[in-house]
mmCIF file of C-alpha atoms (C1' of nucleotides) in Angstrom:
data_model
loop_
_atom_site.group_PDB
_atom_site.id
_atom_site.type_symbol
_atom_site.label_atom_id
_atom_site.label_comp_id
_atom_site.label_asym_id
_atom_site.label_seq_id
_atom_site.Cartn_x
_atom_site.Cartn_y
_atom_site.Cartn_z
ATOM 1 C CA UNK A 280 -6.688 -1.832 -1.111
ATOM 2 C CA UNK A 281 -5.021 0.377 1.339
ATOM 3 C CA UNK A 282 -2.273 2.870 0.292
ATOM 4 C CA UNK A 283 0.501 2.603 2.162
ATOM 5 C CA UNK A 284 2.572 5.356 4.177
ATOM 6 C CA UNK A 285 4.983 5.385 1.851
ATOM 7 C CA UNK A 286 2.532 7.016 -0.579
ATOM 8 C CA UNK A 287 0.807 8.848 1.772
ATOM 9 C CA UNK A 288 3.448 10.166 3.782
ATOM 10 C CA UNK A 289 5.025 10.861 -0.136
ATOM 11 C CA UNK A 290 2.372 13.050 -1.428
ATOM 12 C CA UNK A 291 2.093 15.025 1.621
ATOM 13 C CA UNK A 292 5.739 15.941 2.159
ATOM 14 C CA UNK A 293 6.027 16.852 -1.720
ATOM 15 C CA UNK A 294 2.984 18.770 -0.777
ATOM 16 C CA UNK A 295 4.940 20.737 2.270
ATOM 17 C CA UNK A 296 7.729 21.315 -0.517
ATOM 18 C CA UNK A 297 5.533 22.974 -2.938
ATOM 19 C CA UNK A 298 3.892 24.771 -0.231
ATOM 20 C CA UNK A 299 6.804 26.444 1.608
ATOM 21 C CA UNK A 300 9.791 25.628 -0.497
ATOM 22 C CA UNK A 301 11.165 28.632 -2.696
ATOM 23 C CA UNK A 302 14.561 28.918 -4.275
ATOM 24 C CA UNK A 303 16.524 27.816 -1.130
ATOM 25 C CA UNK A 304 16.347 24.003 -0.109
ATOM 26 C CA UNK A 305 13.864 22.985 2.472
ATOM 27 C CA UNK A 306 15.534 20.337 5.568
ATOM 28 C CA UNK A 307 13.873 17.325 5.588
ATOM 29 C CA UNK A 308 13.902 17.885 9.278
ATOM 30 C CA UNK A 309 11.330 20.926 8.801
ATOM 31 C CA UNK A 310 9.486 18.684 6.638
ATOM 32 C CA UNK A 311 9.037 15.716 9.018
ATOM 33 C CA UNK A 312 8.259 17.581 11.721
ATOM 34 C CA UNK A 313 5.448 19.968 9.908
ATOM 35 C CA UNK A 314 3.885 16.585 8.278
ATOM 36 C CA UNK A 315 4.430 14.602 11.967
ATOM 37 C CA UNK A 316 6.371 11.776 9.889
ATOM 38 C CA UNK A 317 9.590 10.134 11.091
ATOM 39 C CA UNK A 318 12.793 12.081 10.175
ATOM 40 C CA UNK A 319 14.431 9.079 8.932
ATOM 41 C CA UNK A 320 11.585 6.828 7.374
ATOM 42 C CA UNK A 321 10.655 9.969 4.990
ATOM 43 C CA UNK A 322 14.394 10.056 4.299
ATOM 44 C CA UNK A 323 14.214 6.642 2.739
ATOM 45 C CA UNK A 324 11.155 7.818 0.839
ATOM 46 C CA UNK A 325 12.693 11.244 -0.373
ATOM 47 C CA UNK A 326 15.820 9.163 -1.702
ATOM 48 C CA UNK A 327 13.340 7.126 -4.418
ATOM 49 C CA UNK A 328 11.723 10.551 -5.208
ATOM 50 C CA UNK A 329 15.075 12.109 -5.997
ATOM 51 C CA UNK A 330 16.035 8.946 -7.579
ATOM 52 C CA UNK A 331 12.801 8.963 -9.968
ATOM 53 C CA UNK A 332 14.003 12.903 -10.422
ATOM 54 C CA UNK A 333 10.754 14.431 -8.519
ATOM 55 C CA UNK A 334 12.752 16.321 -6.137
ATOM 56 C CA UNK A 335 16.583 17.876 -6.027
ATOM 57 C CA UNK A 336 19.019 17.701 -3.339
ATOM 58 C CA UNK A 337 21.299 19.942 -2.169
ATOM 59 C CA UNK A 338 24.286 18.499 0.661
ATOM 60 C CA UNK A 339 26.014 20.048 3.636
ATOM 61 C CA UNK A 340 25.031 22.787 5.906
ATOM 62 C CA UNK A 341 21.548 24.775 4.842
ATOM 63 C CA UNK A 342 21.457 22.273 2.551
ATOM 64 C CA UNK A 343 17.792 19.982 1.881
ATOM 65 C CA UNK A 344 15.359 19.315 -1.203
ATOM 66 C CA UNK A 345 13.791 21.227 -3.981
ATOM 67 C CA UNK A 346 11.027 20.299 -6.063
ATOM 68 C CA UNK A 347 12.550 19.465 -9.384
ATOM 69 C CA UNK A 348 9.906 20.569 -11.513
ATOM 70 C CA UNK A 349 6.725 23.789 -11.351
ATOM 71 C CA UNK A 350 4.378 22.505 -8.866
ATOM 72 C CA UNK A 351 1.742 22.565 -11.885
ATOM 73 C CA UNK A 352 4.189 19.873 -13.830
ATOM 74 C CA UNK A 353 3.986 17.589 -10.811
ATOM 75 C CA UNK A 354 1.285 15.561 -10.275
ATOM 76 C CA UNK A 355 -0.091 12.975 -7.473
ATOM 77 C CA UNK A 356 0.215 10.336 -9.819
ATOM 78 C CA UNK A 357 3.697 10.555 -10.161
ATOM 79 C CA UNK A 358 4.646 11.003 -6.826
ATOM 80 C CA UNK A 359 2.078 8.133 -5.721
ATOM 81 C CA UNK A 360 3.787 5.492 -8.721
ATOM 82 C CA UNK A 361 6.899 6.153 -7.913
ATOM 83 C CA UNK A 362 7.017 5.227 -4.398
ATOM 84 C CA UNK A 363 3.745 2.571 -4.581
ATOM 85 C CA UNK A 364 4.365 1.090 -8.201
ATOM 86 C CA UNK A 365 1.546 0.678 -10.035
ATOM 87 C CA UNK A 366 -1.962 1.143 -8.966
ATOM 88 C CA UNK A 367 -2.905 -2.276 -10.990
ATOM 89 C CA UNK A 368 -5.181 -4.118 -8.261
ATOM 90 C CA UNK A 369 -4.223 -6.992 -10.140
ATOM 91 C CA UNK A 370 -0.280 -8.180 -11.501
ATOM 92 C CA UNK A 371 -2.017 -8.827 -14.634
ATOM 93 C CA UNK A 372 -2.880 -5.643 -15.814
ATOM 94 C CA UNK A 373 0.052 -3.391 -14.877
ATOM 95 C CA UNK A 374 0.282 -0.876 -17.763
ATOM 96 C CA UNK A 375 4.143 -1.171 -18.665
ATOM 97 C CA UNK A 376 5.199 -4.916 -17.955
ATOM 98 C CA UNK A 377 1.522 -6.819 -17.144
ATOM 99 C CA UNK A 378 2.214 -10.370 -15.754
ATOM 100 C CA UNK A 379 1.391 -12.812 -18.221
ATOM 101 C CA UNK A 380 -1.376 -14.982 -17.882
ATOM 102 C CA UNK A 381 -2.191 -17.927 -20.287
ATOM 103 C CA UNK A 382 -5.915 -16.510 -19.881
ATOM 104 C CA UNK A 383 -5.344 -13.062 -20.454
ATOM 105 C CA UNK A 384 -7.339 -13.013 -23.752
ATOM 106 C CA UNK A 385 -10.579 -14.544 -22.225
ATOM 107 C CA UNK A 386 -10.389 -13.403 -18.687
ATOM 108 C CA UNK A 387 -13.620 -11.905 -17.485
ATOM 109 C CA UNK A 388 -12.094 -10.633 -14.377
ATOM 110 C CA UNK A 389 -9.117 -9.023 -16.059
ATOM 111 C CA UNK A 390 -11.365 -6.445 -17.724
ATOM 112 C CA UNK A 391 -12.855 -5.409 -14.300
ATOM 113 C CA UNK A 392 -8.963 -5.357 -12.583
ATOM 114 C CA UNK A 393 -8.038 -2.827 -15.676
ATOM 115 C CA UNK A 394 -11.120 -0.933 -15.364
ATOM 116 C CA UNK A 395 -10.375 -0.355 -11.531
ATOM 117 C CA UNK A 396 -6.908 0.520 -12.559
ATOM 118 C CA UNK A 397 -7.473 3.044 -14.847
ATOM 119 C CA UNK A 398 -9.964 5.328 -12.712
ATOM 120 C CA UNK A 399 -7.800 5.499 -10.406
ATOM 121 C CA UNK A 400 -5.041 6.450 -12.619
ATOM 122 C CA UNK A 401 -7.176 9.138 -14.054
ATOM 123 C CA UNK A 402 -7.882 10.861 -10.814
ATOM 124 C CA UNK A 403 -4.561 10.867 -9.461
ATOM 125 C CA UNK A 404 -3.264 11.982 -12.955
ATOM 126 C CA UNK A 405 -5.313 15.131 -13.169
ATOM 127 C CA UNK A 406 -4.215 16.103 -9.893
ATOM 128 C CA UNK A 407 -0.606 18.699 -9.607
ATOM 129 C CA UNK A 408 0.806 19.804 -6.832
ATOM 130 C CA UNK A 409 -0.535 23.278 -8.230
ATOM 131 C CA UNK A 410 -4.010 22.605 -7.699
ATOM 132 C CA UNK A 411 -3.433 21.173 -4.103
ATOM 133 C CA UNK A 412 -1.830 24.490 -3.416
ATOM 134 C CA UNK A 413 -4.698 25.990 -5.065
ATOM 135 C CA UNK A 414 -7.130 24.359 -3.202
ATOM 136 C CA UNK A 415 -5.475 25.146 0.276
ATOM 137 C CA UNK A 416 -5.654 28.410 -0.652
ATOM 138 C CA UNK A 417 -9.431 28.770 -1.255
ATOM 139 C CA UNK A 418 -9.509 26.752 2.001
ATOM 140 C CA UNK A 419 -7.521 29.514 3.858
ATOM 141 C CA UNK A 420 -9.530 32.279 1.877
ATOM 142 C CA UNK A 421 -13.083 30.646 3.584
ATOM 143 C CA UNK A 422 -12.028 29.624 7.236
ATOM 144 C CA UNK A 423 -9.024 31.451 8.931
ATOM 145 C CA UNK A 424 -8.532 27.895 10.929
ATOM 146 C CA UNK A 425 -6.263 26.294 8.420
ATOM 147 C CA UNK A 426 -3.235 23.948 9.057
ATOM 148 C CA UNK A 427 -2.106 21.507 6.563
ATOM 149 C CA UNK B 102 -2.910 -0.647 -3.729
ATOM 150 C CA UNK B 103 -2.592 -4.514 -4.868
ATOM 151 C CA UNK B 104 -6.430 -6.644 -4.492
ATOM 152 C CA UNK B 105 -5.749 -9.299 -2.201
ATOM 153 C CA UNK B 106 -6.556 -12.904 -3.487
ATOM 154 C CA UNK B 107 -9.654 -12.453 -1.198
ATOM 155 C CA UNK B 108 -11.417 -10.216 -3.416
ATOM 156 C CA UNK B 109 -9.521 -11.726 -6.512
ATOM 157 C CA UNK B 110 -10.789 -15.429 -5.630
ATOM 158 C CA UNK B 111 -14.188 -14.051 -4.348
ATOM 159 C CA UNK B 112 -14.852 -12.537 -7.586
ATOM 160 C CA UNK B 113 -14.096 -15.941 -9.394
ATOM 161 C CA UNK B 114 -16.248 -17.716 -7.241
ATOM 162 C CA UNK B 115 -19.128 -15.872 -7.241
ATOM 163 C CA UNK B 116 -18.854 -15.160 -11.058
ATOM 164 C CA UNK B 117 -18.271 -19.212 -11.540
ATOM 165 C CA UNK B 118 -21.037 -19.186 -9.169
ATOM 166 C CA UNK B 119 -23.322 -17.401 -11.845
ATOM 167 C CA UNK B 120 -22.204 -18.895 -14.744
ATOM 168 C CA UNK B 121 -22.449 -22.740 -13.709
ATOM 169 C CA UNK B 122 -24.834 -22.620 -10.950
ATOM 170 C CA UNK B 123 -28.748 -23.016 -11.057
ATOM 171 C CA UNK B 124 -31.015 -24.299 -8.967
ATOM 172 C CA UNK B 125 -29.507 -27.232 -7.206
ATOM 173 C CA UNK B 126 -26.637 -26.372 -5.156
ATOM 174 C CA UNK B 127 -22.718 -26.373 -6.894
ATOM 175 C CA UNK B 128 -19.921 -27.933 -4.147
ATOM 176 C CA UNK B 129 -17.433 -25.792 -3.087
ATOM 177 C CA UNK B 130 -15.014 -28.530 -4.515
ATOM 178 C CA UNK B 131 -16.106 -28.077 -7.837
ATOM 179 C CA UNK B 132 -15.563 -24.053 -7.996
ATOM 180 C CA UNK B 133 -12.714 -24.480 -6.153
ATOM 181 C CA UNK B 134 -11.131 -27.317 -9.130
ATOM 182 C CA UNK B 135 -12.592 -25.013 -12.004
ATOM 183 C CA UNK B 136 -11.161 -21.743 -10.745
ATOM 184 C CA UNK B 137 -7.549 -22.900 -9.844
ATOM 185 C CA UNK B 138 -8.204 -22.202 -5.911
ATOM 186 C CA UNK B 139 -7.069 -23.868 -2.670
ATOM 187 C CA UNK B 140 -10.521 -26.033 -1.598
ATOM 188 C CA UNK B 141 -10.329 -25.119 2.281
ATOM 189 C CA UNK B 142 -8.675 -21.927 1.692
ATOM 190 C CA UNK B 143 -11.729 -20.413 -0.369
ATOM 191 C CA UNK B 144 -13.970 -22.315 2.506
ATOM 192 C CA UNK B 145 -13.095 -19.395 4.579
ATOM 193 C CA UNK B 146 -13.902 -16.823 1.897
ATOM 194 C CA UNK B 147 -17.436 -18.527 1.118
ATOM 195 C CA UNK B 148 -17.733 -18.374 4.673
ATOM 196 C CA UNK B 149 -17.519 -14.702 5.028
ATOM 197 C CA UNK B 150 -19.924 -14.060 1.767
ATOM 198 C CA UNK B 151 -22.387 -16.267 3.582
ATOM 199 C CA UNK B 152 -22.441 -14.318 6.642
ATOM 200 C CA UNK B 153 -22.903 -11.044 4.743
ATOM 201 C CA UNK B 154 -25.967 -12.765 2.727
ATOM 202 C CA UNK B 155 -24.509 -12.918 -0.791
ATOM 203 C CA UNK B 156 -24.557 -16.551 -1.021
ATOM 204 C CA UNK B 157 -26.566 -19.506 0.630
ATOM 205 C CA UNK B 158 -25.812 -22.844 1.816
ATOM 206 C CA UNK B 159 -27.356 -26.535 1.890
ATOM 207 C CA UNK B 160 -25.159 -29.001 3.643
ATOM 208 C CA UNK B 161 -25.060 -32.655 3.837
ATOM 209 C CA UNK B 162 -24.418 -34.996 0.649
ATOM 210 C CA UNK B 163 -25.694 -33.086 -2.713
ATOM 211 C CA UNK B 164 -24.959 -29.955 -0.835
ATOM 212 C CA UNK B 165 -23.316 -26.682 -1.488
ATOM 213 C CA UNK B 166 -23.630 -23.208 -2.640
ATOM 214 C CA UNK B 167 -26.085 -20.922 -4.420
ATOM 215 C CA UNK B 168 -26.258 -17.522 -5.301
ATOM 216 C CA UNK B 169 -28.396 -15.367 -2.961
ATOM 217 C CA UNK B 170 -29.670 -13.147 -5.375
ATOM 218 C CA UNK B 171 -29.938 -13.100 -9.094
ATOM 219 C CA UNK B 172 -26.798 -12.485 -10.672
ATOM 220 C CA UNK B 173 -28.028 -8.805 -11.705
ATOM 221 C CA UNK B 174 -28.253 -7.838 -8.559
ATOM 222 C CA UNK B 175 -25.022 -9.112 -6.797
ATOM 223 C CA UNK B 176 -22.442 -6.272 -7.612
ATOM 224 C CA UNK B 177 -19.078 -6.858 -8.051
ATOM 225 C CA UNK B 178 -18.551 -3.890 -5.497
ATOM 226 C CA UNK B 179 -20.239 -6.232 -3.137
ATOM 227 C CA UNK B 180 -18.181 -8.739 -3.036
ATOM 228 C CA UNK B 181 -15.278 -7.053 -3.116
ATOM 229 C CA UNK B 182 -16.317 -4.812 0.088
ATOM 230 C CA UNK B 183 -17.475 -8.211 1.888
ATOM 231 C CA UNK B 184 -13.845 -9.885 1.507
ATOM 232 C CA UNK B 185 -11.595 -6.796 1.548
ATOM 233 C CA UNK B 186 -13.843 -3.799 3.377
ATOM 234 C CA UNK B 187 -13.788 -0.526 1.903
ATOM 235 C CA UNK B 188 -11.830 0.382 -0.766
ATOM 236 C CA UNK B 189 -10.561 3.466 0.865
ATOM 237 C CA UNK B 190 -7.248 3.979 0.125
ATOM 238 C CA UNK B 191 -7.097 5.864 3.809
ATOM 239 C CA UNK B 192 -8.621 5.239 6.657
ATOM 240 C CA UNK B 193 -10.015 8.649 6.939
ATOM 241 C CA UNK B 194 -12.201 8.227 3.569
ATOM 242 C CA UNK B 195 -14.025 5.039 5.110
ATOM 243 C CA UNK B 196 -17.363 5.571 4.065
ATOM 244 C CA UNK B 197 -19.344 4.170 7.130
ATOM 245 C CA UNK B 198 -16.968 4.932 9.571
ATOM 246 C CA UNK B 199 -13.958 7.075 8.609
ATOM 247 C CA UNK B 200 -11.325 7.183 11.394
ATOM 248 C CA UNK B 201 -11.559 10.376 13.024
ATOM 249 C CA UNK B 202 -8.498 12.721 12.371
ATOM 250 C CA UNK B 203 -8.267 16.504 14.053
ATOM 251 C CA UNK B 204 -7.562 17.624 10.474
ATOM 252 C CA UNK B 205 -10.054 16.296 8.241
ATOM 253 C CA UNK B 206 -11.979 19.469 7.833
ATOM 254 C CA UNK B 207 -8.967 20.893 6.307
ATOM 255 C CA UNK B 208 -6.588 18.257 4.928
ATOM 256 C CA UNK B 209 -6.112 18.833 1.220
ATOM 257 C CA UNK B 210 -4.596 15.425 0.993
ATOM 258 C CA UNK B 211 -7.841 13.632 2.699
ATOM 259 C CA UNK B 212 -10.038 15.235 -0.473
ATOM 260 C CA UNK B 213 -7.747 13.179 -3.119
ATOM 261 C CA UNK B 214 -7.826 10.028 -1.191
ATOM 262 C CA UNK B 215 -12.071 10.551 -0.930
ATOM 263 C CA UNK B 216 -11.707 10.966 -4.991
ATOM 264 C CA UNK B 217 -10.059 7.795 -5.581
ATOM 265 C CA UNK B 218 -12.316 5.525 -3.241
ATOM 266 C CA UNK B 219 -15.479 6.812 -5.003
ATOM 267 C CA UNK B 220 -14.221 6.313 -8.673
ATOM 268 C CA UNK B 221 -13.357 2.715 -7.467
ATOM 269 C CA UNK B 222 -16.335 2.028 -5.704
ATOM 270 C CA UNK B 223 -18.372 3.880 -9.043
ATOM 271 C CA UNK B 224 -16.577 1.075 -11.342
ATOM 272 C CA UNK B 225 -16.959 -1.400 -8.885
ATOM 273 C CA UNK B 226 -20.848 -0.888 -7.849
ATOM 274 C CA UNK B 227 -22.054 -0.644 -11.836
ATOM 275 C CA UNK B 228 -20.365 -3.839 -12.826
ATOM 276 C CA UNK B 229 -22.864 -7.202 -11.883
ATOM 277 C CA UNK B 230 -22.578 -10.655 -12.389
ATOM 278 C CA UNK B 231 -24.923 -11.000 -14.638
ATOM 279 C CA UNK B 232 -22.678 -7.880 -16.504
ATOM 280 C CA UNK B 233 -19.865 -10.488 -16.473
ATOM 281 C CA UNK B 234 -22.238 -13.705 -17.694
ATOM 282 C CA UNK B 235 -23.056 -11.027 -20.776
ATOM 283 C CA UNK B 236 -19.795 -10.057 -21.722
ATOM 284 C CA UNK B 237 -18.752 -13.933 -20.938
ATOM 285 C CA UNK B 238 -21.106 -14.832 -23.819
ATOM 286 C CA UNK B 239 -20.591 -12.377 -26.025
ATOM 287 C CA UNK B 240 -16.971 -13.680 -26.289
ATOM 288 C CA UNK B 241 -17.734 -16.790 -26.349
ATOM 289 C CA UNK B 242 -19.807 -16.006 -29.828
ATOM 290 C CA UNK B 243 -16.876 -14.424 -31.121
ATOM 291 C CA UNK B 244 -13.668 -16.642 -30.348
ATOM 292 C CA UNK B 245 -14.529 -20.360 -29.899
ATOM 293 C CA UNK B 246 -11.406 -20.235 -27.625
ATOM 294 C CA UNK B 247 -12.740 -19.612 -24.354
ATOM 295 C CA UNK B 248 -12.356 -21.038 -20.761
ATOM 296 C CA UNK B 249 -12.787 -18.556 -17.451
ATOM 297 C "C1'" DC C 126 40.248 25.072 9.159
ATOM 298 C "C1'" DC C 127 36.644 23.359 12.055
ATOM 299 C "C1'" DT C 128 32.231 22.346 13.273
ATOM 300 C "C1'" DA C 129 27.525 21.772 12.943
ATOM 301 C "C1'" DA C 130 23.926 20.788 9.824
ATOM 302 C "C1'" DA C 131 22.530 18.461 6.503
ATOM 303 C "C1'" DT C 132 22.163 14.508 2.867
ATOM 304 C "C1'" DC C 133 23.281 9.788 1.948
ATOM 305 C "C1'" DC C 134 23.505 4.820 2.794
ATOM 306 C "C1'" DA C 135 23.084 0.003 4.598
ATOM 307 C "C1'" DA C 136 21.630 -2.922 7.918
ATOM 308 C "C1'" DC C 137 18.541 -4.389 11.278
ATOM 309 C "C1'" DC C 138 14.076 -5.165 13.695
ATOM 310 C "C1'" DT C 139 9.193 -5.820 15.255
ATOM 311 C "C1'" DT C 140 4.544 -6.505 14.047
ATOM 312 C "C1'" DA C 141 0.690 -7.706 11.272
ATOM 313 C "C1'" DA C 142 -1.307 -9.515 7.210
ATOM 314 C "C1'" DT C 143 -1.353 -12.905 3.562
ATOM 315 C "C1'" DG C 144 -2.264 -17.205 1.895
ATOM 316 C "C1'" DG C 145 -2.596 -20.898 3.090
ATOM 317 C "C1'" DT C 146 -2.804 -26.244 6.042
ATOM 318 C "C1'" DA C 147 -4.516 -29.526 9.271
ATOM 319 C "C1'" DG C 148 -7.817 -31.803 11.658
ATOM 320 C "C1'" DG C 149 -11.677 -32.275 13.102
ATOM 321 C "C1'" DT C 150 -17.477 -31.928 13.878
ATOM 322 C "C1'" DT C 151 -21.992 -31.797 12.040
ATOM 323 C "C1'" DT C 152 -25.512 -32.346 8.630
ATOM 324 C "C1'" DT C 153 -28.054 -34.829 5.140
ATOM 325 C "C1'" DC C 154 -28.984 -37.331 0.827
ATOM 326 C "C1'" DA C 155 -29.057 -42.013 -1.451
ATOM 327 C "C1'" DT D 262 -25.476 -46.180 7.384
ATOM 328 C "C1'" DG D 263 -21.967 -44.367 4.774
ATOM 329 C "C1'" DA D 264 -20.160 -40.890 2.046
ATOM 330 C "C1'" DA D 265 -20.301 -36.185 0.685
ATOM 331 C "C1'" DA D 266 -20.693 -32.090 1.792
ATOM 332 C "C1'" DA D 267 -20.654 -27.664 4.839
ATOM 333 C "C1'" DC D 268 -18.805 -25.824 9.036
ATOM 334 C "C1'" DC D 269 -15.306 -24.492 12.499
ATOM 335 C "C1'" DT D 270 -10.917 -23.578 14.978
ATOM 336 C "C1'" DA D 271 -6.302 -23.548 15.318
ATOM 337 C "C1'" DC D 272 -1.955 -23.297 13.478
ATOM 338 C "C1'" DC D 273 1.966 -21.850 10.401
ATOM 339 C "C1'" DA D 274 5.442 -19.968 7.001
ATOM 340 C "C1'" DT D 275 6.459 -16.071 4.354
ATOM 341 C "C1'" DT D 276 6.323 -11.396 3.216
ATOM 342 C "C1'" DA D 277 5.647 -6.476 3.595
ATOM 343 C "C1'" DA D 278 5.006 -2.426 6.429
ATOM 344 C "C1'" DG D 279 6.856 0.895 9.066
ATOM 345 C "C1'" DG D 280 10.019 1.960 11.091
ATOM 346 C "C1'" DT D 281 15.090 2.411 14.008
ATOM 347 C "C1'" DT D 282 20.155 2.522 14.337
ATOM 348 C "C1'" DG D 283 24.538 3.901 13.264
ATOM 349 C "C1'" DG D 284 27.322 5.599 10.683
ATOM 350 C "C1'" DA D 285 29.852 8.101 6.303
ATOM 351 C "C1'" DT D 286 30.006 12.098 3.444
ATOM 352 C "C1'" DT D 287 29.313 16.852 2.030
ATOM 353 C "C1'" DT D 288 29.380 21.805 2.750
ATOM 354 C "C1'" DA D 289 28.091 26.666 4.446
ATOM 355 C "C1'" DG D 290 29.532 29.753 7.954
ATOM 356 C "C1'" DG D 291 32.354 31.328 11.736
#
DNA sequence: CCTAAATCCAACCTTAATGGTAGGTTTTCA
DNA sequence: TGAAAACCTACCATTAAGGTTGGATTTAGG
């Protein structure tokens, strides 16, 4: 039940962006190197975030990404689904298109599969990008020896 | 964040364990037919929840498996943990041994990743198989229509 | 207009884990 | 003493993870 990179390595650069990205668009380049991912694995994982509209993109020269929405409309769970899928331990119950199962009706285990599912969906839910920042910034207010 | 068919078949096993099982032991063959599971590939599973005392063994003829324990005190989280290991979804959130990382004292992403293992481990530790035996019966008094 | 910096895109590649099989050895009840 | 069972080790095909490579396209700034 490991997350991947791809959703680690996701939530952290989308972190980076709402942390140092204003008005002008960040370099991926920046980003990778701050977070210590690869330049062109993130790349691949930025694309499906734009794609899912979570970030914007701006080309050429001093060009790079923006967050598309407030940091506070943002949250991990977003970021997390759209580059993991769903966080359904189990095909069976994933929320939009569960796979069917003749036994779905009378399936002990299911219950404990959707149970799983939805904690985790309500913690990464009720986290934004906004209270990450938030957080960090309590963090820096306590101990001067902050990095990300 | 997909359950591997270890802790998905584990589950089944130990829960058709609880159901079906008494005092005299219950083949491996017979689980194995009822749940829909590859005989010598849930050998090796068995195997592993032997070693970590949740079930015991009598071979020979008229052998196989019982439960260690009574079924309210074998947690689902158990199982799960013996087949799969933590439910961390980072390795930096392990709860016995979490892999050391310079930044841990100060990583805002390492707190979310703590969240989500304990409210998996919370829904996985308070569920037991004699939880599942309960809510077995109780729908098998409601819809005649039952199987596992 | 040219160039460097950036996004965008498609293909490839290595490694490890998953989900098994296969083929035996040992134990023990009837 | 035979059959049924657990036990054990090795193998194997497929898939996903976690990248790398090599380019094509866009665009601000000189």
């Amino acid at each position: 039940m490991k997350l991947s990179t791809k959703g680690r390595y996701g939530v952290k650069a989308m972190f980076d962006l709402a942390l140092h990205g204003g008005d002008s668009p960040l370099p991926l380049k920046t980003i990778a190197g701050r977070q210590e991912i690869s330049e062109p694995y993130l790349e691949q994982l930025i694309s499906v975030l734009r794609k899912d509209g979570l970030v914007k993109s701006v080309r050429g020269a001093q060009g790079g990404y923006l967050l598309a929405h407030e940091p506070d409309q943002i949250t991990v769970g977003s970021i997390i689904r759209s580059l993991e899928g769903s966080m359904a331990p189990a095909d069976c119950v994933i929320e939009d298109d569960p796979a069917d199962c003749s036994k779905a009706d009378c399936c002990i285990t299911r219950g404990i599969w959707e149970k799983i599912r939805i904690s985790i969906d309500n913690v990464i839910d009720s986290i934004t990008l906004q209270d990450m920042i938030d957080e960090y910034n309590e963090l820096r207010k306590q101990n001067k020896n902050y990095h990300i």
